[in-house]
Amino acid sequence: DQQVKQNSPSLSVQEGRISILNCDYTNSMFDYFLWYKKYPAEGPTFLISISSIKDKNEDGRFTVFLNKSAKHLSLHIVPSQPGDSAVYFCAALRGGGSNYKLTFGKGTLLTVNP
Amino acid sequence: EPEVTQTPSHQVTQMGQEVILRCVPISNHLYFYWYRQILGQKVEFLVSFYNNEISEKSEIFDDQFSVERPDGSNFTLKIRSTKLEDSAMYFCASASAPRQYFGPGTRLTVL
């Protein structure tokens, strides 16, 4: 049951250009959406999040857009840098009370070419 | 920035043996989690723990798995009788709010 889907397993962009990573979800009850970045042999590192009541959140080079009607979110990285090359996971959270469980997508491998 | 730590970084075991994976969450966090990632697959939720009890567990988390917070700092995942398919990276995470902080992971190899 893929409640969070990242349909592009990989993406390649040139340094300095924009990277757009996409994510779709099926459960309208999710409260938050988060993006994590993961290097090989390391744990996921939090990048940016957005509440389900917002449609945009920006932090430096990273911006997340949420389209609730389409159940779609995207992460924009601009300008992209070679150090951004990693696997990016979209995650959704339905929480409150005693649990904040993350449901992850399968990830998108971003390669930024110098 | 405070971080979640995990030990060991790599554990090799024989099928059928018990393993204990250890985690030290961030000290003021209240929610604790275990996730795993089989090579080439997505990160999967195993279990969440709050107020000294399991708050949710996935289908993967069967009777062979257990979690404990034996003291104020450690959070452990025990696999009683390991199977080949338990080979994966196991990530511990802790949170005080929706944002979860992940440890570096333990690579479990079952032979």
PDB file of C-alpha atoms in Angstrom:
ATOM      1  CA  ASP A   1       0.000   0.000   0.000  1.00  0.00           C
ATOM      2  CA  GLN A   2       1.947   2.981  -1.303  1.00  0.00           C
ATOM      3  CA  GLN A   3       0.483   5.938   0.498  1.00  0.00           C
ATOM      4  CA  VAL A   4       3.468   8.088  -0.462  1.00  0.00           C
ATOM      5  CA  LYS A   5       4.825   7.784  -3.970  1.00  0.00           C
ATOM      6  CA  GLN A   6       7.927   9.141  -5.600  1.00  0.00           C
ATOM      7  CA  ASN A   7       7.571   8.095  -9.205  1.00  0.00           C
ATOM      8  CA  SER A   8      10.981   9.217 -10.398  1.00  0.00           C
ATOM      9  CA  PRO A   9      13.723   6.935  -9.114  1.00  0.00           C
ATOM     10  CA  SER A  10      16.401   9.305 -10.361  1.00  0.00           C
ATOM     11  CA  LEU A  11      16.976  12.856 -11.566  1.00  0.00           C
ATOM     12  CA  SER A  12      20.056  14.446 -13.082  1.00  0.00           C
ATOM     13  CA  VAL A  13      20.585  18.220 -13.282  1.00  0.00           C
ATOM     14  CA  GLN A  14      23.416  20.614 -14.024  1.00  0.00           C
ATOM     15  CA  GLU A  15      25.040  22.608 -11.277  1.00  0.00           C
ATOM     16  CA  GLY A  16      23.357  25.984 -10.881  1.00  0.00           C
ATOM     17  CA  ARG A  17      20.046  24.846 -12.345  1.00  0.00           C
ATOM     18  CA  ILE A  18      16.837  24.044 -10.504  1.00  0.00           C
ATOM     19  CA  SER A  19      16.122  20.548  -9.180  1.00  0.00           C
ATOM     20  CA  ILE A  20      12.463  19.632  -8.803  1.00  0.00           C
ATOM     21  CA  LEU A  21      11.632  16.500  -6.862  1.00  0.00           C
ATOM     22  CA  ASN A  22       8.040  15.309  -6.857  1.00  0.00           C
ATOM     23  CA  CYS A  23       5.915  13.343  -4.450  1.00  0.00           C
ATOM     24  CA  ASP A  24       2.287  12.201  -4.490  1.00  0.00           C
ATOM     25  CA  TYR A  25       0.222  10.884  -1.630  1.00  0.00           C
ATOM     26  CA  THR A  26      -3.110   9.181  -1.254  1.00  0.00           C
ATOM     27  CA  ASN A  27      -4.081   9.742   2.379  1.00  0.00           C
ATOM     28  CA  SER A  28      -5.778  13.097   2.886  1.00  0.00           C
ATOM     29  CA  MET A  29      -5.384  12.719   6.654  1.00  0.00           C
ATOM     30  CA  PHE A  30      -1.662  13.416   6.653  1.00  0.00           C
ATOM     31  CA  ASP A  31      -0.775  16.410   8.847  1.00  0.00           C
ATOM     32  CA  TYR A  32       2.787  17.161   7.793  1.00  0.00           C
ATOM     33  CA  PHE A  33       5.048  16.427   4.917  1.00  0.00           C
ATOM     34  CA  LEU A  34       8.787  16.265   5.264  1.00  0.00           C
ATOM     35  CA  TRP A  35      11.735  15.908   2.966  1.00  0.00           C
ATOM     36  CA  TYR A  36      14.787  13.984   4.059  1.00  0.00           C
ATOM     37  CA  LYS A  37      18.127  13.690   2.336  1.00  0.00           C
ATOM     38  CA  LYS A  38      20.190  10.538   2.611  1.00  0.00           C
ATOM     39  CA  TYR A  39      23.786   9.803   1.738  1.00  0.00           C
ATOM     40  CA  PRO A  40      24.962   6.197   1.435  1.00  0.00           C
ATOM     41  CA  ALA A  41      25.669   4.530   4.776  1.00  0.00           C
ATOM     42  CA  GLU A  42      24.152   7.432   6.726  1.00  0.00           C
ATOM     43  CA  GLY A  43      20.776   8.007   8.317  1.00  0.00           C
ATOM     44  CA  PRO A  44      18.190  10.293   6.716  1.00  0.00           C
ATOM     45  CA  THR A  45      18.772  13.976   7.454  1.00  0.00           C
ATOM     46  CA  PHE A  46      15.829  16.329   7.782  1.00  0.00           C
ATOM     47  CA  LEU A  47      15.694  19.051   5.153  1.00  0.00           C
ATOM     48  CA  ILE A  48      12.399  20.879   5.260  1.00  0.00           C
ATOM     49  CA  SER A  49       8.783  20.298   6.172  1.00  0.00           C
ATOM     50  CA  ILE A  50       5.375  21.736   5.474  1.00  0.00           C
ATOM     51  CA  SER A  51       2.174  21.613   7.422  1.00  0.00           C
ATOM     52  CA  SER A  52      -0.936  20.435   5.605  1.00  0.00           C
ATOM     53  CA  ILE A  53      -2.494  23.861   6.185  1.00  0.00           C
ATOM     54  CA  LYS A  54       0.205  25.649   4.214  1.00  0.00           C
ATOM     55  CA  ASP A  55       1.011  25.624   0.516  1.00  0.00           C
ATOM     56  CA  LYS A  56       4.620  26.767   0.578  1.00  0.00           C
ATOM     57  CA  ASN A  57       7.594  26.743   2.877  1.00  0.00           C
ATOM     58  CA  GLU A  58      10.992  28.127   2.042  1.00  0.00           C
ATOM     59  CA  ASP A  59      14.374  27.657   3.701  1.00  0.00           C
ATOM     60  CA  GLY A  60      17.364  29.021   1.856  1.00  0.00           C
ATOM     61  CA  ARG A  61      17.821  27.143  -1.408  1.00  0.00           C
ATOM     62  CA  PHE A  62      15.027  24.718  -0.540  1.00  0.00           C
ATOM     63  CA  THR A  63      11.334  25.353  -1.119  1.00  0.00           C
ATOM     64  CA  VAL A  64       8.527  22.869  -0.662  1.00  0.00           C
ATOM     65  CA  PHE A  65       5.189  23.358  -2.389  1.00  0.00           C
ATOM     66  CA  LEU A  66       2.020  21.554  -1.373  1.00  0.00           C
ATOM     67  CA  ASN A  67      -1.027  21.166  -3.619  1.00  0.00           C
ATOM     68  CA  LYS A  68      -3.644  19.526  -1.427  1.00  0.00           C
ATOM     69  CA  SER A  69      -6.294  19.233  -4.091  1.00  0.00           C
ATOM     70  CA  ALA A  70      -3.876  17.270  -6.251  1.00  0.00           C
ATOM     71  CA  LYS A  71      -2.341  15.465  -3.259  1.00  0.00           C
ATOM     72  CA  HIS A  72       1.039  16.483  -4.591  1.00  0.00           C
ATOM     73  CA  LEU A  73       4.117  18.114  -3.170  1.00  0.00           C
ATOM     74  CA  SER A  74       7.407  19.094  -4.641  1.00  0.00           C
ATOM     75  CA  LEU A  75      10.833  20.112  -3.422  1.00  0.00           C
ATOM     76  CA  HIS A  76      12.676  22.775  -5.359  1.00  0.00           C
ATOM     77  CA  ILE A  77      16.403  23.230  -4.935  1.00  0.00           C
ATOM     78  CA  VAL A  78      17.852  26.319  -6.528  1.00  0.00           C
ATOM     79  CA  PRO A  79      20.616  26.691  -7.395  1.00  0.00           C
ATOM     80  CA  SER A  80      21.574  23.025  -7.309  1.00  0.00           C
ATOM     81  CA  GLN A  81      25.074  22.159  -6.097  1.00  0.00           C
ATOM     82  CA  PRO A  82      27.125  18.976  -6.526  1.00  0.00           C
ATOM     83  CA  GLY A  83      26.918  18.440  -2.752  1.00  0.00           C
ATOM     84  CA  ASP A  84      23.149  18.096  -3.115  1.00  0.00           C
ATOM     85  CA  SER A  85      23.686  14.752  -4.843  1.00  0.00           C
ATOM     86  CA  ALA A  86      21.929  12.220  -2.601  1.00  0.00           C
ATOM     87  CA  VAL A  87      18.716  10.244  -2.283  1.00  0.00           C
ATOM     88  CA  TYR A  88      15.757  12.437  -1.347  1.00  0.00           C
ATOM     89  CA  PHE A  89      12.859  10.920   0.532  1.00  0.00           C
ATOM     90  CA  CYS A  90       9.440  12.416   0.780  1.00  0.00           C
ATOM     91  CA  ALA A  91       7.695  11.475   4.025  1.00  0.00           C
ATOM     92  CA  ALA A  92       4.234  12.096   5.368  1.00  0.00           C
ATOM     93  CA  LEU A  93       3.085  12.141   8.914  1.00  0.00           C
ATOM     94  CA  ARG A  94      -0.244  11.588  10.545  1.00  0.00           C
ATOM     95  CA  GLY A  95       0.200  12.228  14.155  1.00  0.00           C
ATOM     96  CA  GLY A  96      -0.942  13.501  17.421  1.00  0.00           C
ATOM     97  CA  GLY A  97      -1.395  11.897  20.749  1.00  0.00           C
ATOM     98  CA  SER A  98       1.097   9.141  21.272  1.00  0.00           C
ATOM     99  CA  ASN A  99       2.385   8.692  17.782  1.00  0.00           C
ATOM    100  CA  TYR A 100       4.061  10.561  14.968  1.00  0.00           C
ATOM    101  CA  LYS A 101       4.653   7.840  12.424  1.00  0.00           C
ATOM    102  CA  LEU A 102       6.435   8.678   9.180  1.00  0.00           C
ATOM    103  CA  THR A 103       5.453   7.018   5.927  1.00  0.00           C
ATOM    104  CA  PHE A 104       8.237   7.274   3.380  1.00  0.00           C
ATOM    105  CA  GLY A 105       8.292   7.264  -0.382  1.00  0.00           C
ATOM    106  CA  LYS A 106      10.846   5.110  -2.168  1.00  0.00           C
ATOM    107  CA  GLY A 107      13.209   8.002  -2.760  1.00  0.00           C
ATOM    108  CA  THR A 108      14.651   9.834  -5.737  1.00  0.00           C
ATOM    109  CA  LEU A 109      18.367   9.783  -6.448  1.00  0.00           C
ATOM    110  CA  LEU A 110      19.438  13.306  -7.375  1.00  0.00           C
ATOM    111  CA  THR A 111      22.705  13.742  -9.236  1.00  0.00           C
ATOM    112  CA  VAL A 112      23.990  17.277  -9.702  1.00  0.00           C
ATOM    113  CA  ASN A 113      26.658  17.419 -12.364  1.00  0.00           C
ATOM    114  CA  PRO A 114      29.433  20.036 -12.134  1.00  0.00           C
TER     115      PRO A 114
ATOM    116  CA  GLU B   1      23.182  20.106  17.126  1.00  0.00           C
ATOM    117  CA  PRO B   2      22.253  17.095  19.322  1.00  0.00           C
ATOM    118  CA  GLU B   3      22.244  13.784  17.539  1.00  0.00           C
ATOM    119  CA  VAL B   4      20.951  10.247  17.771  1.00  0.00           C
ATOM    120  CA  THR B   5      23.665   7.623  18.082  1.00  0.00           C
ATOM    121  CA  GLN B   6      23.499   3.932  17.275  1.00  0.00           C
ATOM    122  CA  THR B   7      25.717   0.973  18.059  1.00  0.00           C
ATOM    123  CA  PRO B   8      27.120  -1.107  16.568  1.00  0.00           C
ATOM    124  CA  SER B   9      27.551   0.388  13.121  1.00  0.00           C
ATOM    125  CA  HIS B  10      27.698  -3.095  11.619  1.00  0.00           C
ATOM    126  CA  GLN B  11      26.488  -6.383  13.100  1.00  0.00           C
ATOM    127  CA  VAL B  12      27.083  -9.745  11.479  1.00  0.00           C
ATOM    128  CA  THR B  13      25.219 -12.732  12.876  1.00  0.00           C
ATOM    129  CA  GLN B  14      24.250 -16.274  12.060  1.00  0.00           C
ATOM    130  CA  MET B  15      20.675 -17.105  11.160  1.00  0.00           C
ATOM    131  CA  GLY B  16      18.698 -18.012  14.257  1.00  0.00           C
ATOM    132  CA  GLN B  17      20.812 -15.935  16.615  1.00  0.00           C
ATOM    133  CA  GLU B  18      19.510 -13.089  18.743  1.00  0.00           C
ATOM    134  CA  VAL B  19      20.718  -9.551  18.126  1.00  0.00           C
ATOM    135  CA  ILE B  20      20.239  -6.352  20.060  1.00  0.00           C
ATOM    136  CA  LEU B  21      20.609  -3.039  18.296  1.00  0.00           C
ATOM    137  CA  ARG B  22      21.209  -0.054  20.499  1.00  0.00           C
ATOM    138  CA  CYS B  23      20.258   3.571  20.184  1.00  0.00           C
ATOM    139  CA  VAL B  24      20.752   6.642  22.311  1.00  0.00           C
ATOM    140  CA  PRO B  25      18.023   9.114  21.393  1.00  0.00           C
ATOM    141  CA  ILE B  26      18.230  12.871  21.916  1.00  0.00           C
ATOM    142  CA  SER B  27      17.825  13.432  25.626  1.00  0.00           C
ATOM    143  CA  ASN B  28      14.666  15.550  25.819  1.00  0.00           C
ATOM    144  CA  HIS B  29      12.751  13.679  23.144  1.00  0.00           C
ATOM    145  CA  LEU B  30       9.620  11.741  23.972  1.00  0.00           C
ATOM    146  CA  TYR B  31       8.935   9.672  20.862  1.00  0.00           C
ATOM    147  CA  PHE B  32      11.194   6.886  19.658  1.00  0.00           C
ATOM    148  CA  TYR B  33      11.144   4.866  16.485  1.00  0.00           C
ATOM    149  CA  TRP B  34      12.802   2.061  14.605  1.00  0.00           C
ATOM    150  CA  TYR B  35      12.840   1.957  10.822  1.00  0.00           C
ATOM    151  CA  ARG B  36      14.647  -0.336   8.449  1.00  0.00           C
ATOM    152  CA  GLN B  37      15.821  -0.161   4.882  1.00  0.00           C
ATOM    153  CA  ILE B  38      16.517  -3.309   2.927  1.00  0.00           C
ATOM    154  CA  LEU B  39      19.149  -2.708   0.259  1.00  0.00           C
ATOM    155  CA  GLY B  40      17.607  -0.953  -2.732  1.00  0.00           C
ATOM    156  CA  GLN B  41      14.232  -0.507  -1.080  1.00  0.00           C
ATOM    157  CA  LYS B  42      12.501   2.272   0.779  1.00  0.00           C
ATOM    158  CA  VAL B  43      12.786   3.135   4.429  1.00  0.00           C
ATOM    159  CA  GLU B  44      10.064   1.217   6.279  1.00  0.00           C
ATOM    160  CA  PHE B  45       8.477   1.980   9.620  1.00  0.00           C
ATOM    161  CA  LEU B  46       8.831  -0.795  12.207  1.00  0.00           C
ATOM    162  CA  VAL B  47       7.642   0.546  15.528  1.00  0.00           C
ATOM    163  CA  SER B  48       7.008   3.682  17.547  1.00  0.00           C
ATOM    164  CA  PHE B  49       7.395   3.991  21.296  1.00  0.00           C
ATOM    165  CA  TYR B  50       6.003   6.613  23.630  1.00  0.00           C
ATOM    166  CA  ASN B  51       5.488   6.801  27.364  1.00  0.00           C
ATOM    167  CA  ASN B  52       7.274   3.483  27.876  1.00  0.00           C
ATOM    168  CA  GLU B  53       5.084   1.494  25.571  1.00  0.00           C
ATOM    169  CA  ILE B  54       4.635   0.673  21.916  1.00  0.00           C
ATOM    170  CA  SER B  55       2.219   3.124  20.320  1.00  0.00           C
ATOM    171  CA  GLU B  56       2.191   1.570  16.866  1.00  0.00           C
ATOM    172  CA  LYS B  57       3.894  -1.275  15.027  1.00  0.00           C
ATOM    173  CA  SER B  58       3.945  -2.414  11.444  1.00  0.00           C
ATOM    174  CA  GLU B  59       3.252  -5.861  10.012  1.00  0.00           C
ATOM    175  CA  ILE B  60       7.002  -6.417   9.845  1.00  0.00           C
ATOM    176  CA  PHE B  61       7.275  -6.084  13.611  1.00  0.00           C
ATOM    177  CA  ASP B  62       6.185  -9.604  14.526  1.00  0.00           C
ATOM    178  CA  ASP B  63       6.795 -11.652  17.666  1.00  0.00           C
ATOM    179  CA  GLN B  64      10.483 -11.964  16.837  1.00  0.00           C
ATOM    180  CA  PHE B  65      10.948  -8.240  17.450  1.00  0.00           C
ATOM    181  CA  SER B  66      10.829  -6.349  20.705  1.00  0.00           C
ATOM    182  CA  VAL B  67      11.825  -2.910  21.909  1.00  0.00           C
ATOM    183  CA  GLU B  68      12.886  -1.655  25.271  1.00  0.00           C
ATOM    184  CA  ARG B  69      13.913   1.513  26.978  1.00  0.00           C
ATOM    185  CA  PRO B  70      15.814  -0.099  29.832  1.00  0.00           C
ATOM    186  CA  ASP B  71      17.041   3.131  31.377  1.00  0.00           C
ATOM    187  CA  GLY B  72      16.622   6.849  30.780  1.00  0.00           C
ATOM    188  CA  SER B  73      18.929   6.984  27.803  1.00  0.00           C
ATOM    189  CA  ASN B  74      18.979   3.778  25.736  1.00  0.00           C
ATOM    190  CA  PHE B  75      16.395   2.458  23.313  1.00  0.00           C
ATOM    191  CA  THR B  76      16.957  -1.063  22.010  1.00  0.00           C
ATOM    192  CA  LEU B  77      15.589  -3.262  19.263  1.00  0.00           C
ATOM    193  CA  LYS B  78      15.901  -7.002  19.807  1.00  0.00           C
ATOM    194  CA  ILE B  79      15.434  -9.629  17.136  1.00  0.00           C
ATOM    195  CA  ARG B  80      15.055 -12.974  18.871  1.00  0.00           C
ATOM    196  CA  SER B  81      15.853 -15.381  16.075  1.00  0.00           C
ATOM    197  CA  THR B  82      17.248 -13.666  13.023  1.00  0.00           C
ATOM    198  CA  LYS B  83      16.327 -14.655   9.494  1.00  0.00           C
ATOM    199  CA  LEU B  84      18.199 -13.993   6.269  1.00  0.00           C
ATOM    200  CA  GLU B  85      15.554 -11.471   5.256  1.00  0.00           C
ATOM    201  CA  ASP B  86      16.261  -9.398   8.380  1.00  0.00           C
ATOM    202  CA  SER B  87      19.463  -8.206   6.724  1.00  0.00           C
ATOM    203  CA  ALA B  88      19.014  -4.453   6.351  1.00  0.00           C
ATOM    204  CA  MET B  89      20.009  -1.063   7.676  1.00  0.00           C
ATOM    205  CA  TYR B  90      18.167  -0.336  10.893  1.00  0.00           C
ATOM    206  CA  PHE B  91      17.599   3.300  11.795  1.00  0.00           C
ATOM    207  CA  CYS B  92      16.594   4.629  15.153  1.00  0.00           C
ATOM    208  CA  ALA B  93      14.853   7.995  15.324  1.00  0.00           C
ATOM    209  CA  SER B  94      13.620  10.245  18.081  1.00  0.00           C
ATOM    210  CA  ALA B  95      11.316  13.253  18.115  1.00  0.00           C
ATOM    211  CA  SER B  96       9.722  15.782  20.398  1.00  0.00           C
ATOM    212  CA  ALA B  97       7.519  17.110  17.595  1.00  0.00           C
ATOM    213  CA  PRO B  98       6.736  16.033  14.054  1.00  0.00           C
ATOM    214  CA  ARG B  99      10.357  16.355  12.976  1.00  0.00           C
ATOM    215  CA  GLN B 100      12.228  13.104  13.546  1.00  0.00           C
ATOM    216  CA  TYR B 101      15.976  12.913  13.962  1.00  0.00           C
ATOM    217  CA  PHE B 102      17.611   9.782  12.634  1.00  0.00           C
ATOM    218  CA  GLY B 103      20.689   7.983  13.800  1.00  0.00           C
ATOM    219  CA  PRO B 104      23.393   6.826  11.375  1.00  0.00           C
ATOM    220  CA  GLY B 105      22.019   3.288  11.304  1.00  0.00           C
ATOM    221  CA  THR B 106      23.209  -0.216  12.080  1.00  0.00           C
ATOM    222  CA  ARG B 107      23.867  -2.493   9.158  1.00  0.00           C
ATOM    223  CA  LEU B 108      22.662  -5.982  10.105  1.00  0.00           C
ATOM    224  CA  THR B 109      23.965  -8.851   8.032  1.00  0.00           C
ATOM    225  CA  VAL B 110      22.441 -12.272   8.673  1.00  0.00           C
ATOM    226  CA  LEU B 111      24.423 -15.194   7.259  1.00  0.00           C
TER     227      LEU B 111
END
